């Protein structure tokens, strides 16, 4: 067996459940027989990038691969797209359009006790995650509108963990937030579909951020965000056998 940057742990990578799960969660695509090719693919929103197992990845890449918590980030962390790509934009819009339905399906049949279960130790309950998704999507929609109607507007972040603690976010049934997401995402997807490439290159300036964010990156971020939280709920259901 050839030595590579996984060293002796290479077999663990493909055999130990957690390692394998971890790599798959990072979006690994094994092309052919990994032992024969020595290649796997790290895939992010920007596309596929082949990585040779025989080369040690950059420090930044390694940090990402070793510190991510798979319960908290079941589909991996957000990888900003490197450039605008019309085909990817279409996929993100589709994800935003389909998010409310996917979320409804992810929470369907759960009773109140289950909805009030944290998706991880010390994390939000499923109900809080649903309310958080409504909070986040409302903010994202407004940022998109601001970005389209003003020149490089400053956009305010929201203190999401504090928003998740206000009374209604801790006690209200999830249905009002699901209904909100139905309407909001229908409108948001319609807005995005009507945008030109130039519109997607318009930017907002997130307060405190080092650089401006083009609207296509914002769109990619929220396409990921919906899937990210939906996957947290589905993963909890799988672990609990619900
Ligand atoms: Ni979130």
mmCIF file of C-alpha atoms and ligand atoms in Angstrom:
data_model
loop_
_atom_site.group_PDB
_atom_site.id
_atom_site.type_symbol
_atom_site.label_atom_id
_atom_site.label_comp_id
_atom_site.label_asym_id
_atom_site.label_seq_id
_atom_site.Cartn_x
_atom_site.Cartn_y
_atom_site.Cartn_z
ATOM 1 C CA UNK A 1 0.000 0.000 0.000
ATOM 2 C CA UNK A 2 1.285 3.410 -0.950
ATOM 3 C CA UNK A 3 1.849 5.953 1.756
ATOM 4 C CA UNK A 4 -0.168 9.123 1.509
ATOM 5 C CA UNK A 5 -1.192 12.026 3.671
ATOM 6 C CA UNK A 6 -3.516 9.833 5.671
ATOM 7 C CA UNK A 7 -0.458 7.668 6.380
ATOM 8 C CA UNK A 8 -1.397 4.465 8.131
ATOM 9 C CA UNK A 9 -4.865 5.722 8.764
ATOM 10 C CA UNK A 10 -5.787 5.446 5.149
ATOM 11 C CA UNK A 11 -7.602 2.157 5.677
ATOM 12 C CA UNK A 12 -9.466 3.691 8.588
ATOM 13 C CA UNK A 13 -10.703 6.338 6.251
ATOM 14 C CA UNK A 14 -12.506 3.761 4.218
ATOM 15 C CA UNK A 15 -13.363 1.259 6.915
ATOM 16 C CA UNK A 16 -14.176 3.004 10.167
ATOM 17 C CA UNK A 17 -17.820 4.052 10.153
ATOM 18 C CA UNK A 18 -17.303 7.505 11.566
ATOM 19 C CA UNK A 19 -14.410 8.441 9.332
ATOM 20 C CA UNK A 20 -16.243 7.222 6.299
ATOM 21 C CA UNK A 21 -19.390 9.051 7.311
ATOM 22 C CA UNK A 22 -17.321 12.138 7.922
ATOM 23 C CA UNK A 23 -15.741 12.102 4.511
ATOM 24 C CA UNK A 24 -19.074 11.431 2.849
ATOM 25 C CA UNK A 25 -20.525 14.330 4.783
ATOM 26 C CA UNK A 26 -17.810 16.544 3.412
ATOM 27 C CA UNK A 27 -19.176 15.649 -0.013
ATOM 28 C CA UNK A 28 -16.657 13.009 -0.897
ATOM 29 C CA UNK A 29 -17.163 11.370 -4.235
ATOM 30 C CA UNK A 30 -15.118 8.262 -4.740
ATOM 31 C CA UNK A 31 -14.411 7.774 -8.402
ATOM 32 C CA UNK A 32 -13.751 4.154 -9.197
ATOM 33 C CA UNK A 33 -11.849 2.146 -6.664
ATOM 34 C CA UNK A 34 -10.117 4.589 -4.306
ATOM 35 C CA UNK A 35 -7.399 2.070 -3.551
ATOM 36 C CA UNK A 36 -6.656 1.738 -7.226
ATOM 37 C CA UNK A 37 -6.871 5.386 -8.164
ATOM 38 C CA UNK A 38 -5.715 6.991 -4.926
ATOM 39 C CA UNK A 39 -8.154 9.781 -5.688
ATOM 40 C CA UNK A 40 -11.254 11.112 -4.145
ATOM 41 C CA UNK A 41 -13.157 14.273 -4.751
ATOM 42 C CA UNK A 42 -13.843 17.058 -2.335
ATOM 43 C CA UNK A 43 -16.928 18.666 -3.708
ATOM 44 C CA UNK A 44 -18.220 22.028 -2.683
ATOM 45 C CA UNK A 45 -20.760 24.457 -4.103
ATOM 46 C CA UNK A 46 -18.142 25.671 -6.557
ATOM 47 C CA UNK A 47 -17.803 22.263 -8.136
ATOM 48 C CA UNK A 48 -15.633 19.198 -8.033
ATOM 49 C CA UNK A 49 -11.979 19.401 -7.267
ATOM 50 C CA UNK A 50 -9.866 16.294 -7.395
ATOM 51 C CA UNK A 51 -7.596 15.771 -4.423
ATOM 52 C CA UNK A 52 -4.883 13.187 -4.474
ATOM 53 C CA UNK A 53 -4.553 11.081 -1.368
ATOM 54 C CA UNK A 54 -0.833 11.149 -2.028
ATOM 55 C CA UNK A 55 -0.585 14.854 -1.391
ATOM 56 C CA UNK A 56 -1.077 16.578 1.881
ATOM 57 C CA UNK A 57 -3.866 19.148 1.536
ATOM 58 C CA UNK A 58 -3.317 22.735 2.529
ATOM 59 C CA UNK A 59 -3.451 23.519 6.250
ATOM 60 C CA UNK A 60 -6.795 25.325 5.878
ATOM 61 C CA UNK A 61 -8.311 22.324 4.121
ATOM 62 C CA UNK A 62 -7.029 19.940 6.808
ATOM 63 C CA UNK A 63 -8.460 22.074 9.597
ATOM 64 C CA UNK A 64 -11.868 21.978 7.928
ATOM 65 C CA UNK A 65 -11.632 18.224 7.641
ATOM 66 C CA UNK A 66 -10.727 17.542 11.236
ATOM 67 C CA UNK A 67 -12.718 20.021 13.312
ATOM 68 C CA UNK A 68 -16.191 19.782 11.803
ATOM 69 C CA UNK A 69 -18.851 18.220 14.047
ATOM 70 C CA UNK A 70 -20.961 15.897 11.849
ATOM 71 C CA UNK A 71 -24.019 16.171 14.131
ATOM 72 C CA UNK A 72 -23.972 19.927 13.920
ATOM 73 C CA UNK A 73 -22.956 20.005 10.246
ATOM 74 C CA UNK A 74 -24.522 16.911 8.687
ATOM 75 C CA UNK A 75 -23.995 18.225 5.140
ATOM 76 C CA UNK A 76 -20.722 20.008 5.928
ATOM 77 C CA UNK A 77 -20.129 23.707 6.401
ATOM 78 C CA UNK A 78 -21.048 26.266 3.763
ATOM 79 C CA UNK A 79 -18.492 26.495 0.968
ATOM 80 C CA UNK A 80 -18.930 29.787 -0.862
ATOM 81 C CA UNK A 81 -18.950 29.461 -4.648
ATOM 82 C CA UNK A 82 -15.730 30.673 -6.241
ATOM 83 C CA UNK A 83 -17.535 32.295 -9.154
ATOM 84 C CA UNK A 84 -20.956 32.903 -10.654
ATOM 85 C CA UNK A 85 -22.389 29.906 -12.501
ATOM 86 C CA UNK A 86 -25.858 30.066 -14.033
ATOM 87 C CA UNK A 87 -26.483 26.362 -13.647
ATOM 88 C CA UNK A 88 -25.638 26.447 -9.959
ATOM 89 C CA UNK A 89 -27.868 29.464 -9.467
ATOM 90 C CA UNK A 90 -30.757 27.433 -10.898
ATOM 91 C CA UNK A 91 -30.035 24.648 -8.396
ATOM 92 C CA UNK A 92 -29.964 27.110 -5.497
ATOM 93 C CA UNK A 93 -33.262 28.665 -6.566
ATOM 94 C CA UNK A 94 -34.783 25.184 -6.794
ATOM 95 C CA UNK A 95 -33.512 24.403 -3.280
ATOM 96 C CA UNK A 96 -35.001 27.646 -1.958
ATOM 97 C CA UNK A 97 -38.315 26.948 -3.683
ATOM 98 C CA UNK A 98 -38.462 23.400 -2.344
ATOM 99 C CA UNK A 99 -37.220 24.111 1.161
ATOM 100 C CA UNK A 100 -40.615 24.639 2.898
ATOM 101 C CA UNK A 101 -41.935 21.343 1.505
ATOM 102 C CA UNK A 102 -38.761 19.474 2.457
ATOM 103 C CA UNK A 103 -38.918 20.909 5.960
ATOM 104 C CA UNK A 104 -42.594 19.959 6.350
ATOM 105 C CA UNK A 105 -41.714 16.442 5.330
ATOM 106 C CA UNK A 106 -38.782 16.355 7.778
ATOM 107 C CA UNK A 107 -41.021 17.261 10.735
ATOM 108 C CA UNK A 108 -44.134 15.360 9.658
ATOM 109 C CA UNK A 109 -45.613 13.041 12.243
ATOM 110 C CA UNK A 110 -43.496 14.342 15.135
ATOM 111 C CA UNK A 111 -45.324 14.797 18.419
ATOM 112 C CA UNK A 112 -44.859 17.712 20.777
ATOM 113 C CA UNK A 113 -42.294 15.963 22.904
ATOM 114 C CA UNK A 114 -40.248 15.078 19.847
ATOM 115 C CA UNK A 115 -40.509 18.645 18.518
ATOM 116 C CA UNK A 116 -39.199 19.853 21.865
ATOM 117 C CA UNK A 117 -36.152 17.584 21.709
ATOM 118 C CA UNK A 118 -32.771 19.240 21.031
ATOM 119 C CA UNK A 119 -31.311 18.035 17.755
ATOM 120 C CA UNK A 120 -27.963 17.720 19.585
ATOM 121 C CA UNK A 121 -26.798 18.030 23.201
ATOM 122 C CA UNK A 122 -27.082 21.671 24.181
ATOM 123 C CA UNK A 123 -28.555 22.587 20.781
ATOM 124 C CA UNK A 124 -31.871 24.013 19.662
ATOM 125 C CA UNK A 125 -35.000 21.909 19.785
ATOM 126 C CA UNK A 126 -36.536 20.889 16.479
ATOM 127 C CA UNK A 127 -39.218 23.548 16.999
ATOM 128 C CA UNK A 128 -36.554 26.186 17.603
ATOM 129 C CA UNK A 129 -34.771 25.102 14.428
ATOM 130 C CA UNK A 130 -38.023 25.601 12.471
ATOM 131 C CA UNK A 131 -38.565 29.065 13.974
ATOM 132 C CA UNK A 132 -34.899 29.886 13.309
ATOM 133 C CA UNK A 133 -35.356 28.962 9.650
ATOM 134 C CA UNK A 134 -38.232 31.436 9.437
ATOM 135 C CA UNK A 135 -36.077 34.118 11.130
ATOM 136 C CA UNK A 136 -33.132 33.464 8.828
ATOM 137 C CA UNK A 137 -35.188 33.353 5.630
ATOM 138 C CA UNK A 138 -36.956 36.608 6.493
ATOM 139 C CA UNK A 139 -33.567 38.273 6.958
ATOM 140 C CA UNK A 140 -32.190 36.754 3.759
ATOM 141 C CA UNK A 141 -35.194 37.875 1.714
ATOM 142 C CA UNK A 142 -34.831 41.420 3.027
ATOM 143 C CA UNK A 143 -31.094 41.416 2.287
ATOM 144 C CA UNK A 144 -31.806 40.305 -1.266
ATOM 145 C CA UNK A 145 -34.357 43.077 -1.721
ATOM 146 C CA UNK A 146 -32.017 45.664 -0.242
ATOM 147 C CA UNK A 147 -29.211 44.452 -2.479
ATOM 148 C CA UNK A 148 -31.450 44.878 -5.525
ATOM 149 C CA UNK A 149 -32.822 48.277 -4.640
ATOM 150 C CA UNK A 150 -29.880 50.097 -3.060
ATOM 151 C CA UNK A 151 -26.187 50.432 -3.928
ATOM 152 C CA UNK A 152 -24.028 48.175 -1.734
ATOM 153 C CA UNK A 153 -26.332 48.541 1.279
ATOM 154 C CA UNK A 154 -25.063 47.811 4.753
ATOM 155 C CA UNK A 155 -27.040 44.843 6.092
ATOM 156 C CA UNK A 156 -27.398 44.086 9.743
ATOM 157 C CA UNK A 157 -26.725 40.599 11.042
ATOM 158 C CA UNK A 158 -29.224 39.195 13.515
ATOM 159 C CA UNK A 159 -28.212 37.611 16.812
ATOM 160 C CA UNK A 160 -29.646 34.230 15.879
ATOM 161 C CA UNK A 161 -29.137 32.506 19.217
ATOM 162 C CA UNK A 162 -30.896 35.398 20.981
ATOM 163 C CA UNK A 163 -33.715 35.353 18.414
ATOM 164 C CA UNK A 164 -34.151 31.645 19.125
ATOM 165 C CA UNK A 165 -34.720 32.427 22.812
ATOM 166 C CA UNK A 166 -37.552 34.965 22.567
ATOM 167 C CA UNK A 167 -40.873 33.734 23.950
ATOM 168 C CA UNK A 168 -42.647 32.809 20.710
ATOM 169 C CA UNK A 169 -39.546 31.020 19.339
ATOM 170 C CA UNK A 170 -39.558 28.798 22.405
ATOM 171 C CA UNK A 171 -43.260 28.144 22.801
ATOM 172 C CA UNK A 172 -45.231 28.654 19.603
ATOM 173 C CA UNK A 173 -46.351 25.671 17.529
ATOM 174 C CA UNK A 174 -44.301 25.249 14.355
ATOM 175 C CA UNK A 175 -47.211 25.616 11.927
ATOM 176 C CA UNK A 176 -47.161 29.443 11.796
ATOM 177 C CA UNK A 177 -43.460 29.346 10.865
ATOM 178 C CA UNK A 178 -44.070 26.628 8.255
ATOM 179 C CA UNK A 179 -46.853 28.735 6.715
ATOM 180 C CA UNK A 180 -44.581 31.771 6.784
ATOM 181 C CA UNK A 181 -41.851 29.805 4.981
ATOM 182 C CA UNK A 182 -44.366 28.590 2.343
ATOM 183 C CA UNK A 183 -45.286 32.126 1.386
ATOM 184 C CA UNK A 184 -41.886 33.686 1.834
ATOM 185 C CA UNK A 185 -39.985 31.085 -0.181
ATOM 186 C CA UNK A 186 -42.550 31.171 -3.025
ATOM 187 C CA UNK A 187 -42.034 34.915 -3.244
ATOM 188 C CA UNK A 188 -38.242 34.692 -2.780
ATOM 189 C CA UNK A 189 -37.856 32.005 -5.487
ATOM 190 C CA UNK A 190 -39.969 34.120 -7.879
ATOM 191 C CA UNK A 191 -37.766 37.124 -7.125
ATOM 192 C CA UNK A 192 -34.573 35.129 -7.731
ATOM 193 C CA UNK A 193 -35.900 33.636 -10.956
ATOM 194 C CA UNK A 194 -36.496 37.076 -12.380
ATOM 195 C CA UNK A 195 -32.968 38.264 -11.559
ATOM 196 C CA UNK A 196 -30.349 38.749 -14.289
ATOM 197 C CA UNK A 197 -26.705 37.792 -13.980
ATOM 198 C CA UNK A 198 -25.925 41.466 -13.338
ATOM 199 C CA UNK A 199 -28.464 41.445 -10.499
ATOM 200 C CA UNK A 200 -26.718 38.446 -8.950
ATOM 201 C CA UNK A 201 -23.448 40.375 -9.013
ATOM 202 C CA UNK A 202 -24.959 43.236 -7.013
ATOM 203 C CA UNK A 203 -23.629 43.201 -3.473
ATOM 204 C CA UNK A 204 -24.603 43.834 0.115
ATOM 205 C CA UNK A 205 -22.176 44.763 2.867
ATOM 206 C CA UNK A 206 -22.761 42.562 5.923
ATOM 207 C CA UNK A 207 -21.977 44.645 8.992
ATOM 208 C CA UNK A 208 -18.600 43.665 10.427
ATOM 209 C CA UNK A 209 -17.633 41.541 7.409
ATOM 210 C CA UNK A 210 -14.323 42.088 5.651
ATOM 211 C CA UNK A 211 -15.815 42.160 2.171
ATOM 212 C CA UNK A 212 -19.003 42.699 0.247
ATOM 213 C CA UNK A 213 -21.211 39.735 -0.539
ATOM 214 C CA UNK A 214 -22.600 39.308 -4.060
ATOM 215 C CA UNK A 215 -26.234 38.213 -4.174
ATOM 216 C CA UNK A 216 -25.282 34.927 -5.862
ATOM 217 C CA UNK A 217 -23.212 34.024 -2.786
ATOM 218 C CA UNK A 218 -26.098 35.029 -0.516
ATOM 219 C CA UNK A 219 -28.391 32.785 -2.583
ATOM 220 C CA UNK A 220 -25.934 29.876 -2.328
ATOM 221 C CA UNK A 221 -25.648 30.437 1.403
ATOM 222 C CA UNK A 222 -29.385 30.177 2.003
ATOM 223 C CA UNK A 223 -29.834 27.231 -0.345
ATOM 224 C CA UNK A 224 -27.251 25.501 1.882
ATOM 225 C CA UNK A 225 -28.795 26.855 5.086
ATOM 226 C CA UNK A 226 -32.205 25.284 4.483
ATOM 227 C CA UNK A 227 -30.697 21.901 3.635
ATOM 228 C CA UNK A 228 -28.307 22.155 6.587
ATOM 229 C CA UNK A 229 -31.037 22.522 9.211
ATOM 230 C CA UNK A 230 -33.392 20.062 7.508
ATOM 231 C CA UNK A 231 -30.566 17.508 7.591
ATOM 232 C CA UNK A 232 -30.037 18.145 11.332
ATOM 233 C CA UNK A 233 -33.685 17.207 11.935
ATOM 234 C CA UNK A 234 -33.573 14.151 9.672
ATOM 235 C CA UNK A 235 -30.339 12.968 11.278
ATOM 236 C CA UNK A 236 -31.887 13.242 14.754
ATOM 237 C CA UNK A 237 -34.913 11.224 13.594
ATOM 238 C CA UNK A 238 -32.595 8.603 12.194
ATOM 239 C CA UNK A 239 -30.560 8.390 15.416
ATOM 240 C CA UNK A 240 -33.723 8.163 17.514
ATOM 241 C CA UNK A 241 -35.477 5.774 15.153
ATOM 242 C CA UNK A 242 -38.469 8.165 14.831
HETATM 243 NI NI1 LIG B 1 -28.971 28.535 10.847
#
